[in-house]
Coordinates of C-alpha atoms and ligand atoms in Angstrom, one line a residue:
Chain A
M174 CA 35.5 66.9 -31.0
N175 CA 35.5 70.2 -28.7
K176 CA 33.3 73.0 -29.9
I177 CA 35.3 75.6 -27.8
E178 CA 38.6 75.4 -25.9
T179 CA 41.2 77.6 -24.4
K180 CA 44.7 76.4 -23.8
N181 CA 46.9 78.0 -21.1
L182 CA 45.2 81.1 -21.6
N183 CA 46.3 84.1 -19.6
L184 CA 44.7 87.7 -19.9
Y185 CA 46.0 91.0 -18.2
Y186 CA 44.2 94.1 -18.0
G187 CA 47.4 96.4 -18.2
T188 CA 49.4 94.8 -15.3
F189 CA 46.5 93.1 -13.6
H190 CA 46.5 89.4 -14.2
A191 CA 42.8 88.5 -14.6
L192 CA 42.8 85.2 -16.0
K193 CA 45.6 82.6 -14.9
G194 CA 46.5 79.9 -17.3
I195 CA 43.2 78.6 -18.1
T196 CA 42.7 75.4 -20.0
M197 CA 39.4 74.3 -20.6
S198 CA 37.2 72.7 -23.4
V199 CA 33.4 72.7 -24.0
K200 CA 31.5 70.0 -26.2
A201 CA 28.9 71.1 -28.9
N202 CA 25.4 71.2 -27.8
T203 CA 26.1 71.5 -24.1
V204 CA 25.4 74.1 -21.6
T205 CA 28.2 75.1 -19.5
A206 CA 27.8 77.3 -16.3
L207 CA 30.5 79.5 -15.1
I208 CA 30.3 80.2 -11.5
G209 CA 32.5 81.9 -8.7
P210 CA 32.7 85.1 -6.5
S211 CA 32.3 88.5 -7.9
G212 CA 35.4 89.5 -9.7
C213 CA 37.0 86.2 -10.4
G214 CA 37.1 86.6 -14.0
K215 CA 33.8 84.8 -15.4
S216 CA 32.9 87.7 -17.6
T217 CA 36.3 88.2 -18.9
Y218 CA 36.5 84.7 -19.7
L219 CA 33.2 84.7 -21.4
R220 CA 34.1 87.7 -23.7
L221 CA 37.3 85.9 -24.9
F222 CA 35.3 83.7 -27.3
N223 CA 33.6 86.5 -29.2
R224 CA 36.6 88.8 -28.6
M225 CA 34.9 91.5 -26.8
N226 CA 37.8 92.0 -24.7
D227 CA 39.5 93.6 -27.9
L228 CA 37.4 96.7 -27.3
I229 CA 38.9 97.3 -23.9
P230 CA 42.2 99.4 -24.1
G231 CA 45.3 97.7 -22.5
V232 CA 44.0 94.1 -22.5
K233 CA 46.8 91.6 -23.3
I234 CA 46.1 87.9 -24.1
E235 CA 48.4 85.0 -24.3
G236 CA 47.6 81.3 -25.0
D237 CA 45.1 79.8 -27.3
V238 CA 41.4 80.3 -27.9
L239 CA 40.0 77.7 -30.3
L240 CA 36.5 77.6 -32.0
D241 CA 35.7 74.4 -33.9
E242 CA 39.6 73.7 -33.5
K243 CA 40.7 76.7 -35.1
D244 CA 42.5 79.7 -33.3
I245 CA 40.3 82.7 -33.2
Y246 CA 43.0 85.2 -32.3
N247 CA 46.2 84.5 -34.3
N248 CA 44.3 83.6 -37.4
K249 CA 44.5 85.8 -40.5
G250 CA 41.5 84.0 -42.1
M251 CA 39.2 84.8 -39.3
R252 CA 37.7 88.3 -39.6
I253 CA 36.1 89.3 -36.1
D254 CA 32.7 90.2 -37.6
E255 CA 32.5 86.7 -39.0
L256 CA 33.5 85.4 -35.6
R257 CA 30.8 87.3 -34.0
K258 CA 28.3 86.0 -36.6
K259 CA 28.9 82.6 -35.1
V260 CA 29.3 83.3 -31.4
G261 CA 26.3 85.2 -30.3
M262 CA 26.0 87.0 -27.0
V263 CA 23.5 88.0 -24.4
F264 CA 24.3 90.6 -22.0
Q265 CA 23.6 91.0 -18.2
K266 CA 21.2 94.1 -18.9
P267 CA 18.7 93.9 -21.7
N268 CA 20.3 96.1 -24.3
P269 CA 17.7 96.2 -27.2
F270 CA 18.3 99.1 -30.0
P271 CA 16.0 102.0 -30.0
K272 CA 14.0 100.6 -33.1
S273 CA 11.1 98.4 -33.4
I274 CA 10.7 94.9 -32.1
F275 CA 11.0 93.5 -35.8
E276 CA 14.1 95.7 -36.7
N277 CA 15.9 94.5 -33.3
V278 CA 15.7 91.0 -34.5
A279 CA 16.5 91.9 -38.2
Y280 CA 19.6 93.8 -37.2
G281 CA 22.1 91.1 -37.2
L282 CA 20.7 89.9 -40.7
R283 CA 20.8 93.2 -42.3
V284 CA 24.4 94.1 -40.9
N285 CA 25.6 90.7 -42.3
G286 CA 24.0 91.5 -45.8
M287 CA 21.1 89.2 -45.4
N288 CA 18.5 91.8 -46.6
H289 CA 15.9 89.9 -48.5
A290 CA 12.3 90.9 -47.1
S291 CA 10.6 87.6 -47.0
F292 CA 13.9 85.9 -45.8
V293 CA 14.2 88.4 -42.9
E294 CA 10.5 88.3 -42.1
E295 CA 10.6 84.5 -41.8
R296 CA 13.8 84.6 -39.7
V297 CA 12.7 87.2 -37.3
E298 CA 9.6 85.1 -36.6
T299 CA 11.4 82.0 -36.2
S300 CA 13.8 83.6 -33.9
L301 CA 11.0 85.2 -31.8
K302 CA 9.4 81.9 -31.4
Q303 CA 12.5 80.2 -30.4
A304 CA 13.2 82.9 -27.9
A305 CA 9.3 82.1 -26.7
L306 CA 8.4 85.8 -27.3
W307 CA 6.4 85.4 -30.5
D308 CA 3.1 85.1 -29.1
E309 CA 3.4 88.4 -26.8
V310 CA 4.7 90.5 -29.7
K311 CA 3.4 89.2 -33.0
D312 CA 0.8 92.0 -33.1
K313 CA 3.0 94.7 -32.3
L314 CA 6.1 94.1 -34.3
K315 CA 6.4 97.7 -35.5
K316 CA 6.1 99.0 -31.9
S317 CA 9.3 100.2 -30.2
A318 CA 11.3 97.6 -28.3
F319 CA 11.5 100.1 -25.3
A320 CA 7.8 99.4 -24.7
L321 CA 8.6 95.9 -23.7
S322 CA 8.9 94.7 -20.1
G323 CA 12.5 93.9 -18.8
G324 CA 11.9 90.3 -19.2
Q325 CA 10.5 90.6 -22.6
Q326 CA 13.4 92.8 -23.7
Q327 CA 15.8 90.2 -22.7
R328 CA 14.0 87.5 -24.5
L329 CA 14.0 90.0 -27.6
C330 CA 17.9 90.1 -27.2
I331 CA 18.0 86.4 -27.2
A332 CA 15.9 86.4 -30.3
R333 CA 18.2 88.9 -31.8
A334 CA 21.2 86.8 -31.0
L335 CA 19.5 83.7 -32.5
A336 CA 18.5 85.5 -35.8
I337 CA 21.9 85.2 -37.2
E338 CA 22.1 81.5 -36.3
P339 CA 25.4 81.4 -34.4
S340 CA 26.7 78.2 -33.2
V341 CA 27.8 79.4 -29.7
L342 CA 25.7 81.5 -27.4
L343 CA 27.4 83.3 -24.6
M344 CA 25.2 84.5 -21.8
D345 CA 26.4 86.7 -19.1
E346 CA 24.0 86.7 -16.2
P347 CA 21.0 86.9 -18.6
A348 CA 18.5 86.7 -15.8
S349 CA 20.0 88.7 -13.0
A350 CA 17.9 91.7 -13.8
L351 CA 14.6 89.8 -14.1
D352 CA 11.7 88.6 -11.8
P353 CA 11.4 84.7 -11.0
I354 CA 8.7 84.2 -13.8
S355 CA 10.9 85.8 -16.6
T356 CA 13.8 84.0 -15.1
A357 CA 12.0 80.6 -15.3
K358 CA 11.2 81.4 -19.1
I359 CA 14.8 82.1 -19.7
E360 CA 16.0 78.9 -18.0
D361 CA 13.4 76.8 -20.1
L362 CA 14.5 78.6 -23.3
I363 CA 18.1 77.5 -22.4
Y364 CA 17.2 73.8 -22.0
E365 CA 15.4 74.1 -25.4
L366 CA 18.1 75.9 -27.2
K367 CA 20.6 73.2 -26.2
N368 CA 19.6 71.1 -29.1
K369 CA 21.0 73.6 -31.7
Y370 CA 23.6 75.5 -29.8
T371 CA 26.6 75.4 -27.4
I372 CA 25.8 77.8 -24.5
I373 CA 27.9 79.1 -22.0
I374 CA 26.3 80.9 -19.2
V375 CA 27.6 82.9 -16.4
T376 CA 25.6 83.0 -13.2
H377 CA 25.5 83.8 -9.5
N378 CA 22.4 81.7 -9.1
M379 CA 23.5 78.1 -7.9
Q380 CA 19.9 76.8 -8.5
Q381 CA 19.9 78.2 -11.8
A382 CA 23.3 76.7 -12.5
G383 CA 22.2 73.4 -11.4
R384 CA 19.0 73.5 -13.4
V385 CA 20.4 74.4 -16.7
S386 CA 23.8 73.3 -17.1
D387 CA 25.5 70.0 -18.0
K388 CA 29.0 71.3 -17.0
T389 CA 30.0 73.7 -14.4
A390 CA 33.3 75.5 -14.0
F391 CA 34.2 77.2 -10.8
F392 CA 36.6 80.3 -11.1
Y393 CA 38.4 81.9 -8.1
L394 CA 40.8 85.0 -8.3
G395 CA 41.5 84.4 -12.0
D396 CA 42.0 80.7 -11.6
L397 CA 39.9 78.0 -13.0
I398 CA 39.8 75.9 -9.7
E399 CA 37.4 73.0 -10.9
Y400 CA 35.7 72.0 -13.9
N401 CA 33.4 69.0 -14.2
D402 CA 29.9 67.5 -14.5
T403 CA 27.3 69.9 -12.9
N404 CA 26.1 67.3 -10.5
I405 CA 29.6 66.2 -9.5
I406 CA 30.5 70.0 -8.8
F407 CA 27.3 70.4 -6.6
T408 CA 27.3 67.1 -4.8
N409 CA 30.9 66.0 -4.5
P410 CA 33.5 68.5 -5.5
T411 CA 37.1 67.9 -5.1
D412 CA 38.2 71.3 -3.9
P413 CA 37.2 72.8 -0.5
N414 CA 36.8 76.1 -2.3
T415 CA 34.4 74.9 -4.6
Q416 CA 32.5 73.1 -1.7
S417 CA 32.2 76.2 0.3
Y418 CA 31.0 78.2 -2.6
V419 CA 28.4 76.1 -3.8
T420 CA 27.0 75.3 -0.5
G421 CA 27.0 79.1 0.1
R422 CA 29.4 79.1 2.8
F423 CA 32.0 81.3 1.1
G424 CA 34.2 84.2 2.4
Chain B
M108 CA 21.9 131.2 12.0
S109 CA 20.0 127.9 11.6
K110 CA 20.9 125.8 8.8
N111 CA 17.2 126.0 7.6
L112 CA 17.3 129.8 7.5
K113 CA 20.6 129.6 5.5
E114 CA 18.9 127.2 3.1
K115 CA 16.1 129.6 2.7
I116 CA 18.4 132.6 2.0
A117 CA 20.4 130.8 -0.4
F118 CA 17.2 129.6 -2.2
W119 CA 16.0 133.0 -2.5
I120 CA 19.3 134.5 -3.9
F121 CA 19.3 131.9 -6.5
R122 CA 15.6 132.5 -7.4
I123 CA 16.1 136.3 -7.5
L124 CA 19.3 136.1 -9.6
S125 CA 17.5 133.7 -12.2
L126 CA 14.6 135.9 -12.3
G127 CA 17.1 138.9 -12.9
V128 CA 18.3 137.0 -15.9
L129 CA 15.2 136.5 -17.1
L130 CA 14.1 140.0 -16.6
I131 CA 17.0 141.3 -18.6
L132 CA 16.3 139.0 -21.4
F133 CA 12.6 140.2 -21.6
W134 CA 13.6 143.7 -21.3
I135 CA 15.9 143.4 -24.3
L136 CA 13.1 141.6 -26.3
E137 CA 10.5 144.3 -25.4
F138 CA 12.9 147.1 -26.4
I139 CA 13.1 145.8 -29.7
F140 CA 9.5 144.5 -30.0
V141 CA 8.1 148.3 -29.1
R142 CA 10.5 150.0 -31.5
G143 CA 10.4 147.7 -34.2
W144 CA 7.0 146.2 -34.3
H145 CA 5.3 148.9 -36.3
M146 CA 7.9 148.4 -39.0
L147 CA 6.9 144.9 -39.8
S148 CA 4.7 144.6 -42.9
W149 CA 4.8 142.4 -45.9
D150 CA 6.5 145.3 -47.9
F151 CA 9.2 145.6 -45.5
L152 CA 10.1 141.9 -45.8
T153 CA 9.8 141.8 -49.4
K154 CA 10.9 145.0 -50.9
M155 CA 14.6 146.5 -51.8
P156 CA 15.8 149.2 -49.6
E157 CA 15.0 152.9 -50.9
D158 CA 16.5 156.2 -50.4
G159 CA 19.7 155.6 -49.1
M160 CA 18.3 152.6 -47.0
T161 CA 16.0 155.0 -45.0
K162 CA 12.8 153.7 -46.6
G163 CA 11.5 150.5 -48.3
G164 CA 12.5 147.0 -47.2
I165 CA 15.1 144.7 -46.2
Y166 CA 14.4 141.8 -48.6
P167 CA 18.0 141.2 -50.0
A168 CA 19.4 141.2 -46.5
I169 CA 17.1 138.4 -45.5
I170 CA 17.8 136.4 -48.4
G171 CA 21.5 137.1 -48.1
T172 CA 21.4 135.9 -44.3
L173 CA 19.4 132.9 -45.4
Y174 CA 22.0 131.7 -48.0
L175 CA 24.7 132.3 -45.6
V176 CA 23.0 130.3 -42.7
A177 CA 22.3 127.5 -45.2
G178 CA 25.8 127.7 -46.9
S179 CA 27.5 127.6 -43.3
M180 CA 25.6 124.6 -42.2
I181 CA 26.3 122.8 -45.3
V182 CA 30.2 123.2 -44.6
A183 CA 30.0 122.7 -40.7
F184 CA 27.2 120.0 -40.5
P185 CA 29.1 117.1 -42.3
L186 CA 32.6 118.3 -41.1
G187 CA 31.6 118.7 -37.6
V188 CA 29.5 115.6 -37.2
M189 CA 32.2 113.6 -38.9
A190 CA 35.1 115.3 -36.7
G191 CA 32.9 114.7 -33.8
I192 CA 32.1 111.1 -34.6
Y193 CA 36.1 110.5 -35.3
I194 CA 36.9 112.0 -31.9
H195 CA 34.6 109.9 -29.9
E196 CA 34.1 106.7 -31.8
Y197 CA 37.7 106.2 -33.4
T198 CA 40.3 107.3 -31.2
L199 CA 41.0 105.6 -28.2
D200 CA 41.7 108.1 -25.2
S201 CA 45.0 108.8 -26.4
F202 CA 47.3 112.1 -26.7
F203 CA 46.1 112.4 -30.0
K204 CA 42.6 112.6 -29.0
R205 CA 43.2 115.0 -26.2
F206 CA 45.1 117.3 -28.5
I207 CA 42.2 117.5 -30.9
K208 CA 40.0 118.1 -28.2
L209 CA 42.3 120.9 -26.8
M210 CA 42.4 122.5 -30.3
T211 CA 38.7 122.4 -30.8
N212 CA 38.1 124.3 -27.5
N213 CA 40.7 126.8 -28.7
L214 CA 39.1 127.3 -32.0
A215 CA 35.9 127.9 -30.4
G216 CA 37.4 130.9 -28.2
I217 CA 38.9 132.7 -31.3
P218 CA 37.3 136.0 -31.7
S219 CA 35.1 136.0 -34.7
I220 CA 36.9 138.8 -36.3
V221 CA 39.9 136.7 -36.5
F222 CA 37.9 134.3 -38.3
G223 CA 36.8 137.2 -40.8
L224 CA 40.6 138.0 -41.5
F225 CA 41.5 134.6 -42.1
G226 CA 38.5 133.8 -44.3
M227 CA 39.5 137.0 -46.3
A228 CA 43.0 135.7 -46.6
L229 CA 42.3 132.2 -47.5
F230 CA 39.1 132.0 -49.4
V231 CA 38.8 135.8 -50.8
N232 CA 42.4 136.2 -51.7
T233 CA 44.3 133.0 -51.8
M234 CA 41.5 130.8 -53.3
K235 CA 40.4 134.1 -55.4
F236 CA 36.8 133.3 -54.6
G237 CA 36.4 137.1 -54.0
D238 CA 33.7 138.6 -51.9
S239 CA 31.2 136.0 -52.4
I240 CA 28.5 133.8 -50.8
I241 CA 31.0 130.8 -51.0
A242 CA 33.9 132.6 -49.2
G243 CA 31.3 134.1 -46.5
S244 CA 29.7 130.5 -46.0
L245 CA 33.1 128.6 -45.6
T246 CA 34.2 131.4 -43.1
L247 CA 31.0 131.3 -41.1
G248 CA 31.0 127.5 -41.3
L249 CA 34.5 127.5 -39.7
L250 CA 33.2 129.5 -37.1
A251 CA 30.4 127.3 -36.2
L252 CA 32.6 123.9 -36.7
P253 CA 33.8 123.8 -33.1
V254 CA 30.2 124.2 -31.7
V255 CA 29.1 121.4 -33.8
I256 CA 32.0 119.0 -33.0
R257 CA 31.5 119.5 -29.5
V258 CA 27.9 119.0 -29.6
T259 CA 28.3 115.8 -31.5
E260 CA 30.9 114.6 -29.1
E261 CA 28.6 115.3 -26.3
A262 CA 25.6 113.7 -28.0
L263 CA 27.8 110.4 -28.6
I264 CA 29.1 110.3 -24.9
A265 CA 25.7 110.4 -23.7
I266 CA 24.9 107.0 -25.4
D267 CA 25.7 104.0 -23.2
D268 CA 28.2 101.6 -24.6
S269 CA 25.9 98.7 -24.1
F270 CA 24.3 99.8 -27.4
R271 CA 27.7 99.6 -29.1
H272 CA 28.5 96.4 -27.6
G273 CA 25.2 94.8 -28.5
S274 CA 25.7 96.0 -32.0
Y275 CA 29.5 94.5 -32.2
A276 CA 28.2 91.3 -30.7
L277 CA 26.1 90.8 -33.7
G278 CA 28.8 91.1 -36.1
A279 CA 28.4 94.6 -37.0
T280 CA 31.3 96.7 -38.1
K281 CA 32.3 100.0 -36.4
L282 CA 30.7 102.0 -39.5
Q283 CA 27.7 100.0 -39.2
T284 CA 27.3 100.7 -35.5
V285 CA 27.7 104.5 -36.0
R286 CA 25.4 104.4 -38.9
K287 CA 22.5 102.3 -37.8
V288 CA 22.6 102.7 -34.0
I289 CA 24.8 105.4 -32.9
L290 CA 24.0 108.2 -35.1
P291 CA 20.4 108.0 -35.3
M292 CA 20.3 108.0 -31.4
A293 CA 22.5 111.2 -31.3
M294 CA 20.9 113.0 -34.0
P295 CA 18.3 114.8 -31.9
N296 CA 21.0 116.2 -29.7
I297 CA 23.2 116.9 -32.6
I298 CA 20.3 118.9 -34.1
T299 CA 20.1 121.1 -31.0
G300 CA 23.7 121.9 -31.3
L301 CA 22.8 123.0 -34.9
I302 CA 20.3 125.2 -33.5
L303 CA 22.9 126.7 -31.2
S304 CA 25.3 127.4 -34.1
I305 CA 22.6 128.8 -36.6
G306 CA 21.7 131.4 -33.9
R307 CA 25.4 132.3 -33.6
V308 CA 26.0 132.3 -37.2
S309 CA 23.0 134.3 -38.3
G310 CA 23.9 137.1 -36.1
E311 CA 27.6 137.4 -36.8
T312 CA 28.9 140.5 -38.3
A313 CA 32.8 140.4 -38.1
P314 CA 33.2 137.0 -40.0
I315 CA 31.2 138.3 -43.1
L316 CA 32.5 141.8 -43.1
F317 CA 35.7 141.0 -45.3
T318 CA 34.2 138.2 -46.8
V319 CA 30.8 138.5 -48.4
A320 CA 28.8 141.3 -46.9
A321 CA 27.6 144.2 -49.2
Y322 CA 26.8 147.6 -47.9
F323 CA 24.2 147.8 -50.6
L324 CA 23.2 145.8 -53.3
P325 CA 19.9 146.6 -55.2
K326 CA 19.7 142.9 -56.8
L327 CA 19.6 139.4 -55.4
P328 CA 22.7 137.2 -55.8
T329 CA 22.6 135.0 -58.9
S330 CA 25.6 132.6 -58.1
L331 CA 27.5 131.5 -55.2
F332 CA 30.3 133.9 -56.3
D333 CA 28.0 137.0 -55.8
Q334 CA 28.2 139.4 -52.6
V335 CA 25.0 139.6 -50.8
M336 CA 23.7 141.8 -48.0
A337 CA 23.1 140.4 -44.6
L338 CA 20.9 141.3 -41.6
P339 CA 23.5 142.0 -38.9
Y340 CA 25.6 143.9 -41.3
H341 CA 22.8 145.8 -42.7
L342 CA 21.9 146.6 -39.3
Y343 CA 25.3 147.9 -38.4
V344 CA 25.6 149.8 -41.5
I345 CA 22.3 151.7 -41.2
S346 CA 22.6 152.4 -37.4
T347 CA 26.1 153.6 -37.6
S348 CA 28.1 154.4 -40.8
G349 CA 25.4 155.6 -43.1
T350 CA 25.1 159.2 -43.8
K351 CA 21.4 159.4 -42.5
V352 CA 21.7 157.5 -39.4
A353 CA 18.8 159.3 -37.7
E354 CA 16.4 158.8 -40.5
S355 CA 17.3 155.1 -40.5
R356 CA 16.4 154.6 -36.9
D357 CA 13.1 153.0 -37.5
M358 CA 14.8 150.7 -40.3
A359 CA 17.2 149.6 -37.8
Y360 CA 14.8 148.6 -35.3
G361 CA 12.7 146.8 -37.8
T362 CA 15.9 145.0 -39.0
A363 CA 16.8 144.0 -35.4
L364 CA 13.4 142.6 -34.9
V365 CA 13.6 140.5 -38.1
L366 CA 16.9 139.1 -37.0
V367 CA 15.5 138.4 -33.6
L368 CA 12.4 136.7 -34.9
F369 CA 14.5 134.8 -37.5
V370 CA 16.6 133.2 -34.8
L371 CA 13.5 132.5 -32.8
I372 CA 11.7 130.9 -35.5
L373 CA 14.6 128.6 -36.5
N374 CA 14.8 127.6 -32.7
L375 CA 11.3 126.7 -32.7
L376 CA 11.4 124.8 -35.8
A377 CA 14.5 122.9 -34.9
N378 CA 13.2 122.2 -31.4
A379 CA 10.0 120.6 -33.3
L380 CA 12.3 118.6 -35.4
R381 CA 14.4 117.5 -32.7
K382 CA 11.1 116.2 -30.9
Y383 CA 10.0 114.4 -34.0
L384 CA 13.4 112.8 -34.6
G385 CA 13.4 111.6 -31.1
N386 CA 10.1 109.9 -31.4
K387 CA 11.1 108.3 -34.8
V388 CA 14.2 107.0 -33.2
K389 CA 12.3 105.0 -30.8
M390 CA 10.0 103.8 -33.2
N391 CA 12.0 102.5 -36.0
Ligands
ATP224 N1 38.0 96.9 -18.2 C1 38.5 96.5 -17.2 N2 39.8 97.1 -16.9 C2 40.6 96.7 -15.9 N3 40.1 95.6 -15.0 C3 39.2 94.8 -15.3 C4 38.2 95.4 -16.3 N4 37.3 94.5 -16.5 C5 37.4 93.6 -15.3 N5 38.6 94.0 -14.7 C6 38.9 93.2 -13.5 O1 39.2 91.8 -13.7 C7 38.8 91.0 -12.9 C8 37.6 90.0 -13.4 O2 36.5 90.8 -13.8 P1 35.2 90.2 -14.4 O3 34.2 91.2 -14.7 O4 35.5 89.2 -15.6 O5 34.7 89.5 -13.1 P2 33.4 88.7 -12.9 O6 33.6 87.3 -12.4 O7 32.6 88.7 -14.2 O8 32.5 89.5 -11.8 P3 31.0 89.5 -11.6 O9 30.5 88.4 -11.0 O10 30.9 90.7 -10.6 O11 30.4 90.1 -12.9 C9 38.1 91.9 -11.7 O12 39.2 92.0 -10.7 C10 38.1 93.2 -12.3 O13 38.2 94.3 -11.6
MG225 MG1 30.6 89.6 -14.6

């Protein structure tokens, strides 16, 4: 069974054709890396799954996007906030709220009506532990999240996404603004999280894609050029464009 | 002339002009303080006017202005903030949005005497509130509305979309996002806007002229439907239209000083509040 899937998916920003007939499916509990040159549509593709593209005026979408084999766009029974509870997202730039560390992680619970104090406390602790941040912040949960370092803020954002127990986690270049040590921590984390979540990660870092992902999809100018097991994409790709991109000889 | 010299000359022109502005401001303040300071006393602030308003205090005018400021803020704050939120958070960049913005700007440019006439026609006569605190507060509230709307909008524009997206991505609705993330972040700046409009409202004479202000009232208001005296109108009355303008000179400067101090103190208070809220937002 496919966890998520797109079928002949076209997306337009006004008249600009940004995604061209993408058909692709992802199995549960795997990590999929989206790679490709800047502007090829990786972020756009990622934002399909939690419908963040809906926030951009003038976006037109054709084709099917399925989560657990159910269409998430043409589906009256599927509310967007319910969808986003199931499909979490971590952004490129850490974007904690101007609230305490605790309240940042509790936010998703509260807006989804889970307000019971002991439950919230327990979930905050679990999520911070999952995000490998607990030891660093357990004594200052009431302090502002803005006082954390960039790498800690990004792990806080991951904890925040995990707190509502989504089944899919979308990550758009989650480590691009971070130093090598924080990056390594986040990569370890992704590896850990695979047990419970289906992860799709956009990255410009080929080593990172190689280290963390099971499958890799190469996008180019809005087309999905090649999609296969990560080791095949990196060692023996079919398409010459993929070959030159993964070996760093592109353009 | 060398580039460097031009730069220097430009710098000095700007500097002298800004100092000039400051100088004029201090000059005005000095003018009022020197002439009004000796009038300031506990009695002046807490006693009724006496002897055709040439003696005694200005207590009822102070109270009246306080009521009107409070009343107008009760009108303008929720309306203005909600309108600002609606314009910025709920309308996409459409014709309708640009139209509302244009109209808000036009509203800000209408002379205050026109607000006064409108308030009289609508609140005093049509709605039959009579000359009253409620009619005056509504009129002043309308006057302050465009400022509050614009300040709210600007406070919202200043908040990066990444905060909104972060909230939506966690399954929050638009209302939850506005209430729990955006509004607390915008509040310190909105409060600043409120300061500006309080300053404007408390000094206005024209809008209250036909809607609430009393020439002389020897008692305090007991209901929202009573008239009140107010500082700016009182000042106008005793310095121009009374029978004893010369004898009221000191009273007038005293009143002017109280009005100026009133606005200054409000500004300081609101500034402190803004700092406090700013810190609180970061902590919570
Ligand atoms: N809001 C938007 N309005 C119009 N066009 C957009 C918008 N967002 C993206 N695009 C266009 O769609 C294409 C794909 O953009 P997208 O952000 O998905 O690329 P990307 O692969 O994530 O690039 P990067 O690696 O630089 O993040 C680009 O050509 C971009 O200019
Ligand atoms: Mg991108």
